[in-house]
Coordinates of C-alpha atoms in Angstrom, one line a residue:
M1 CA 3.9 -34.4 -9.3
W2 CA 4.6 -33.2 -5.8
V3 CA 7.8 -35.1 -5.7
Y4 CA 8.8 -33.5 -9.0
I5 CA 8.0 -30.0 -7.6
L6 CA 10.0 -30.7 -4.4
K7 CA 13.0 -31.8 -6.5
R8 CA 12.8 -28.6 -8.6
L9 CA 12.6 -26.5 -5.5
L10 CA 15.6 -28.2 -4.0
L11 CA 17.6 -27.8 -7.3
M12 CA 17.0 -24.0 -7.1
L13 CA 19.3 -23.7 -4.1
P14 CA 22.5 -24.9 -5.9
T15 CA 21.5 -23.0 -9.0
L16 CA 21.2 -19.7 -7.0
F17 CA 24.4 -20.4 -5.2
G18 CA 26.3 -21.1 -8.4
V19 CA 25.0 -17.9 -10.1
L20 CA 25.8 -15.7 -7.2
L21 CA 29.2 -17.3 -6.6
L22 CA 30.3 -16.9 -10.3
T23 CA 29.1 -13.3 -10.4
F24 CA 30.8 -12.5 -7.1
V25 CA 34.1 -14.0 -8.2
V26 CA 34.0 -12.1 -11.5
I27 CA 33.3 -8.9 -9.6
Q28 CA 36.5 -9.3 -7.5
F29 CA 38.6 -9.1 -10.6
V30 CA 36.9 -6.2 -12.3
P31 CA 39.0 -3.0 -12.0
G32 CA 37.5 0.3 -10.9
G33 CA 35.5 -0.8 -7.9
P34 CA 33.8 1.6 -5.4
V35 CA 36.9 2.4 -3.5
E36 CA 38.9 3.2 -6.7
Q37 CA 36.0 5.3 -7.9
Y38 CA 36.0 7.2 -4.6
L39 CA 39.7 7.9 -4.9
A40 CA 39.4 8.9 -8.5
E41 CA 36.7 11.5 -7.6
A42 CA 38.9 12.7 -4.8
R43 CA 41.8 13.2 -7.1
A44 CA 39.6 14.9 -9.7
G45 CA 38.4 17.3 -6.9
A46 CA 42.0 17.9 -5.9
V47 CA 42.9 18.9 -9.5
G48 CA 39.8 21.2 -9.7
G49 CA 40.7 22.8 -6.4
A50 CA 44.3 23.4 -7.4
E51 CA 43.2 25.1 -10.7
G52 CA 40.8 27.3 -8.8
G53 CA 43.6 28.5 -6.5
S54 CA 42.1 26.9 -3.4
V55 CA 43.8 24.4 -1.1
Y56 CA 42.3 21.0 -1.1
R57 CA 43.6 18.2 1.1
G58 CA 42.9 15.6 -1.5
A59 CA 45.8 17.0 -3.5
Q60 CA 48.2 15.5 -1.0
G61 CA 46.7 12.0 -1.5
V62 CA 44.7 9.8 0.8
D63 CA 46.4 8.7 3.9
P64 CA 46.3 5.0 4.9
Q65 CA 43.9 5.5 7.8
R66 CA 41.4 7.3 5.6
L67 CA 41.8 4.5 2.9
E68 CA 40.9 1.9 5.6
Q69 CA 37.9 3.9 6.5
I70 CA 36.8 4.0 2.9
K71 CA 37.2 0.3 2.6
A72 CA 35.2 -0.3 5.8
L73 CA 32.5 2.0 4.5
Y74 CA 32.0 -0.3 1.5
G75 CA 32.7 -3.5 3.4
F76 CA 36.0 -4.3 1.7
D77 CA 37.8 -4.5 4.9
K78 CA 36.8 -8.1 5.2
P79 CA 38.1 -11.1 3.2
A80 CA 36.2 -12.0 0.1
H81 CA 34.8 -15.3 1.4
E82 CA 33.5 -13.7 4.5
R83 CA 31.7 -11.0 2.5
F84 CA 30.2 -13.6 0.2
F85 CA 28.7 -15.7 3.0
Q86 CA 27.5 -12.5 4.7
M87 CA 25.8 -11.6 1.5
L88 CA 24.2 -15.1 1.3
G89 CA 22.9 -14.6 4.8
Q90 CA 21.3 -11.3 3.9
F91 CA 19.7 -12.8 0.7
A92 CA 18.3 -15.7 2.8
R93 CA 16.4 -13.1 4.8
F94 CA 15.5 -11.3 1.5
D95 CA 17.6 -8.4 2.5
L96 CA 19.1 -7.2 -0.8
G97 CA 21.4 -4.7 0.8
T98 CA 21.9 -1.0 0.4
S99 CA 23.2 0.9 -2.6
F100 CA 26.7 2.3 -2.3
F101 CA 26.0 5.5 -4.1
Q102 CA 22.2 6.2 -3.7
N103 CA 22.0 5.5 0.1
K104 CA 18.8 3.5 -0.5
A105 CA 17.8 -0.1 0.0
V106 CA 18.1 -2.1 -3.2
S107 CA 14.5 -3.4 -2.7
E108 CA 13.4 0.3 -2.5
L109 CA 15.2 1.1 -5.7
V110 CA 13.6 -1.8 -7.5
I111 CA 10.1 -0.8 -6.3
E112 CA 10.8 2.8 -7.5
K113 CA 11.7 1.6 -11.0
L114 CA 9.0 -1.0 -11.4
P115 CA 6.2 1.3 -12.7
V116 CA 8.2 2.1 -15.8
S117 CA 9.2 -1.5 -16.5
I118 CA 5.7 -2.7 -15.8
S119 CA 4.3 -0.2 -18.2
L120 CA 6.6 -1.1 -21.0
G121 CA 6.6 -4.9 -20.3
L122 CA 2.9 -5.5 -19.8
W123 CA 1.7 -3.4 -22.7
T124 CA 4.3 -5.2 -24.9
F125 CA 3.2 -8.6 -23.6
F126 CA -0.5 -8.2 -24.0
I127 CA -0.4 -6.4 -27.4
S128 CA 2.1 -8.8 -28.8
Y129 CA 0.0 -11.9 -27.9
A130 CA -3.2 -10.2 -28.9
V131 CA -1.8 -9.6 -32.3
A132 CA 0.5 -12.5 -32.8
V133 CA -1.9 -15.4 -31.9
P134 CA -4.8 -14.4 -34.2
L135 CA -2.4 -13.5 -36.9
G136 CA -0.6 -16.9 -36.6
V137 CA -4.0 -18.7 -36.8
A138 CA -5.1 -16.7 -39.8
K139 CA -1.7 -17.4 -41.6
A140 CA -2.1 -21.1 -40.9
V141 CA -5.6 -21.3 -42.3
R142 CA -4.6 -19.3 -45.3
A143 CA -1.1 -20.9 -45.7
G144 CA 0.4 -20.2 -49.1
S145 CA -2.1 -17.5 -50.0
R146 CA -1.2 -13.8 -50.8
F147 CA -2.3 -12.8 -47.3
D148 CA 0.2 -15.3 -45.9
L149 CA 3.1 -14.1 -48.0
V150 CA 2.4 -10.4 -47.4
T151 CA 2.0 -10.8 -43.6
T152 CA 5.2 -12.9 -43.5
L153 CA 7.1 -10.2 -45.3
L154 CA 5.8 -7.5 -43.0
V155 CA 6.5 -9.6 -39.9
L156 CA 10.0 -10.4 -40.9
V157 CA 10.7 -6.8 -41.8
G158 CA 9.5 -5.7 -38.4
Y159 CA 11.6 -8.4 -36.7
A160 CA 14.7 -7.4 -38.6
I161 CA 14.5 -3.7 -37.5
P162 CA 16.0 -3.2 -34.1
G163 CA 13.7 -1.7 -31.5
F164 CA 15.9 1.3 -30.8
V165 CA 16.3 2.1 -34.5
L166 CA 12.5 2.1 -34.9
G167 CA 12.3 4.2 -31.7
V168 CA 14.6 6.8 -33.2
A169 CA 12.5 6.9 -36.4
L170 CA 9.3 7.2 -34.4
L171 CA 10.7 10.0 -32.3
V172 CA 12.0 11.9 -35.3
I173 CA 8.7 11.6 -37.3
F174 CA 5.9 11.6 -34.7
G175 CA 7.7 13.3 -31.9
G176 CA 9.8 15.9 -33.7
Q177 CA 8.4 16.7 -37.1
L178 CA 4.6 16.0 -36.6
Q179 CA 4.8 16.6 -32.8
W180 CA 1.9 14.2 -32.2
F181 CA 3.6 12.5 -29.2
P182 CA 5.9 13.7 -26.4
L183 CA 9.6 13.0 -26.7
R184 CA 10.3 11.8 -23.2
G185 CA 9.0 10.7 -19.9
L186 CA 6.1 8.5 -18.8
T187 CA 3.8 11.3 -17.8
S188 CA 3.6 15.1 -18.1
A189 CA 5.0 17.5 -15.6
N190 CA 1.5 18.5 -14.4
W191 CA 0.2 15.0 -14.2
D192 CA -0.7 15.3 -10.5
E193 CA -2.9 18.3 -11.3
L194 CA -5.0 16.4 -13.9
S195 CA -8.3 14.6 -13.4
W196 CA -8.3 10.8 -13.6
G197 CA -9.6 10.7 -17.1
A198 CA -6.9 13.2 -18.2
R199 CA -4.3 11.2 -16.4
I200 CA -5.2 8.0 -18.3
V201 CA -5.1 9.9 -21.6
D202 CA -1.8 11.5 -20.7
Y203 CA -0.3 8.2 -19.7
L204 CA -1.4 6.5 -22.9
W205 CA -0.1 9.4 -24.9
H206 CA 3.4 9.1 -23.5
I207 CA 3.6 5.3 -23.6
T208 CA 2.5 4.9 -27.3
L209 CA 5.8 5.4 -29.0
P210 CA 8.1 3.3 -26.7
V211 CA 5.6 0.4 -26.7
T212 CA 5.2 0.6 -30.5
A213 CA 9.0 0.4 -30.8
M214 CA 9.1 -2.7 -28.6
V215 CA 6.0 -4.5 -29.9
L216 CA 6.8 -4.5 -33.6
G217 CA 9.8 -6.8 -33.2
S218 CA 8.6 -8.9 -30.3
F219 CA 5.4 -10.5 -31.8
A220 CA 7.2 -11.9 -34.9
V221 CA 8.4 -15.0 -33.2
T222 CA 5.1 -15.7 -31.5
A223 CA 3.2 -15.2 -34.8
M224 CA 5.4 -17.6 -36.7
L225 CA 5.4 -20.2 -33.9
T226 CA 1.6 -20.1 -33.8
K227 CA 1.4 -20.5 -37.5
N228 CA 3.7 -23.5 -37.6
A229 CA 2.0 -25.1 -34.6
F230 CA -1.4 -24.9 -36.2
L231 CA -0.1 -26.2 -39.5
E232 CA 1.4 -29.2 -37.8
E233 CA -1.8 -30.0 -36.0
I234 CA -4.0 -29.4 -39.1
R235 CA -2.1 -32.1 -41.0
K236 CA -2.6 -34.8 -38.3
Q237 CA -4.9 -37.8 -38.6
Y238 CA -7.4 -36.7 -36.0
V239 CA -8.3 -33.6 -38.0
L240 CA -9.1 -35.7 -41.0
T241 CA -11.2 -37.9 -38.8
A242 CA -13.1 -34.9 -37.4
R243 CA -13.8 -33.6 -40.9
A244 CA -15.0 -37.0 -42.0
K245 CA -17.5 -37.0 -39.2
G246 CA -19.1 -33.9 -40.7
L247 CA -17.8 -31.3 -38.3
S248 CA -17.5 -27.8 -39.7
E249 CA -14.1 -26.1 -40.2
R250 CA -14.8 -23.8 -37.4
Q251 CA -15.5 -26.7 -35.0
V252 CA -12.4 -28.6 -36.2
L253 CA -10.2 -25.5 -35.8
W254 CA -11.4 -24.1 -32.4
K255 CA -12.5 -27.3 -30.7
H256 CA -9.8 -29.8 -31.7
V257 CA -6.8 -28.0 -33.3
F258 CA -6.7 -24.9 -31.1
R259 CA -6.0 -26.6 -27.8
N260 CA -3.2 -28.9 -29.1
A261 CA -1.6 -26.1 -31.2
L262 CA -1.4 -23.7 -28.3
I263 CA 0.5 -26.0 -26.0
P264 CA 4.0 -24.5 -26.9
I265 CA 2.5 -21.0 -26.7
I266 CA 0.6 -21.2 -23.5
T267 CA 3.5 -22.9 -21.7
G268 CA 5.6 -19.8 -22.6
F269 CA 3.0 -17.4 -21.0
P270 CA 4.5 -17.4 -17.5
A271 CA 8.1 -16.7 -18.6
A272 CA 6.9 -14.0 -21.0
F273 CA 4.6 -12.5 -18.4
I274 CA 7.2 -12.3 -15.7
G275 CA 9.8 -11.2 -18.2
A276 CA 7.5 -8.3 -19.0
F277 CA 8.1 -7.0 -15.5
F278 CA 11.8 -7.3 -15.2
A279 CA 13.3 -7.5 -18.7
G280 CA 13.4 -3.7 -19.2
S281 CA 14.8 -2.5 -22.5
L282 CA 17.9 -0.4 -21.7
L283 CA 18.0 1.3 -25.2
I284 CA 14.3 2.1 -25.2
E285 CA 14.4 3.4 -21.7
T286 CA 17.4 5.6 -22.5
L287 CA 16.0 6.8 -25.8
F288 CA 12.6 7.9 -24.3
S289 CA 14.1 9.0 -21.0
L290 CA 12.3 6.4 -19.0
D291 CA 13.9 5.5 -15.6
G292 CA 13.2 1.8 -15.3
L293 CA 15.0 -1.4 -14.3
G294 CA 17.0 -1.6 -17.4
L295 CA 18.6 1.8 -16.8
L296 CA 19.1 0.9 -13.1
S297 CA 21.0 -2.3 -14.0
Y298 CA 23.2 -0.5 -16.5
E299 CA 24.1 2.4 -14.2
S300 CA 24.8 -0.1 -11.4
V301 CA 27.3 -2.0 -13.5
I302 CA 29.0 1.2 -14.7
R303 CA 29.3 2.7 -11.3
R304 CA 30.3 -0.7 -9.7
D305 CA 27.3 -0.5 -7.3
Y306 CA 27.8 -4.1 -6.3
P307 CA 24.8 -4.4 -3.8
V308 CA 22.4 -3.3 -6.6
V309 CA 24.1 -5.6 -9.2
L310 CA 24.0 -8.7 -6.9
G311 CA 20.7 -7.9 -5.2
T312 CA 18.8 -7.5 -8.5
L313 CA 20.6 -10.6 -9.9
Y314 CA 19.5 -12.6 -6.9
L315 CA 15.9 -11.4 -7.2
F316 CA 15.6 -11.9 -11.0
T317 CA 17.3 -15.3 -10.9
L318 CA 14.9 -16.5 -8.2
I319 CA 11.9 -15.2 -10.1
G320 CA 13.2 -16.8 -13.3
L321 CA 13.6 -20.2 -11.6
F322 CA 10.1 -20.1 -10.2
T323 CA 8.8 -19.0 -13.6
K324 CA 10.5 -21.9 -15.3
L325 CA 8.9 -24.3 -12.9
I326 CA 5.4 -22.8 -13.6
S327 CA 6.1 -23.0 -17.3
D328 CA 6.8 -26.8 -17.0
L329 CA 3.7 -27.3 -14.8
C330 CA 1.6 -25.6 -17.5
Y331 CA 2.3 -28.6 -19.7
V332 CA 0.2 -30.8 -17.4
W333 CA -2.5 -28.1 -17.1
V334 CA -2.8 -27.8 -20.9
D335 CA -2.3 -31.5 -21.7
P336 CA -3.1 -34.0 -18.9
R337 CA -1.4 -36.8 -20.8
V338 CA 2.0 -35.3 -19.8
K339 CA 3.4 -37.1 -16.8
F340 CA 6.6 -35.9 -15.1
D341 CA 7.2 -39.3 -13.6

C-alpha cells in the first residue's frame, strides 16, 4: 500500500502543474486584465472630472512611463514564462500571493471567508447524511411500498428544484411575509453584545434558511444511492444464508448488509466533507448576503484578480487531490479484501 500511496503523491505534482499551466495560459488571452481595468477606471475618472468642470490629468491619457509603472505594479513587466515559474516557486513555499485590489494576502482572504463556507458546508453535509442514509435504508427495506413511492416522489421534487429558487421562496415566505427569519447575514449586528447562549440561538436563526435551501437538493442522490446499494446487497446469497441460519431481520440488516452496502457511501465521505468547506454556493451566498468563498471566487474572476484566482485554484486542487487519495484508501479501511496491488 505504501508504494501505491507514494505513486499517488508523485502523480499529484504533474497534475498540479498541468492545472496551473492551463489556467495561466487561458488567463493570458482573457481581455480586460488588471492593467486594462486600471486604465478604464482612470478614463472614467477623467470623464467625471471633465463633466464636473475640474481638470483631471487622466483626461490627457496615460503616458508610457506611467503605463510601465502600472505594469510593474501588477507584475506584467516580465515575460509570461518568467511570471509562471515565479508563481510556482511561491506556491511551493505555500505563498499564495497578494490580491491586486484588496491589498491582502490570498491566504488571509481565504481564512476570512472560511467561517461562512464552513457554516454552510458542514451543516449541509451533516444534515444531508443524517437524513439521507436512514431514509435510504428505510426505502430499501420497504421497497415498492407506499412509503417508498411517496418518499421517492418527494426526494425527486426536492432534487429538481434549484437551490437558489428554493432560497428565493424561503426568503419571500419566511423572511418577508411571515418574518420568522432574517433576510441576510450570518449573525445580527449586535452579535458581539450577546451572551453565549444568545449567540448560538442568533447564529442558528440566521443559518436556517440558507442551509435548508442547500440541503433539500443535496441529499437526494445520497438517499437513492443508499437505497440501491442496500437493495443490491439484500438480494445476494449470503443474506439468504444468514436468514436460513435463523438470524433476525435486524441482525441480517445491521450486521451483514449494512457494512457492505455502505462501502460506496463511506468512501465518498472525505470528498463530501472537504467539499463542504470549499465548495461554497455562489447563488446561495449572494441571495442571503453571505460573504464566503463562492462570492470571493466569483468577484476575483470578474475583477481579474489573478493572484486570488490562481492561489485559491492551487489550494483547492491540492486539497482535492489529497481528498481523492483518502477516498481511495477508505476502500481498504471499509473492505480489507481490496488490494491496490
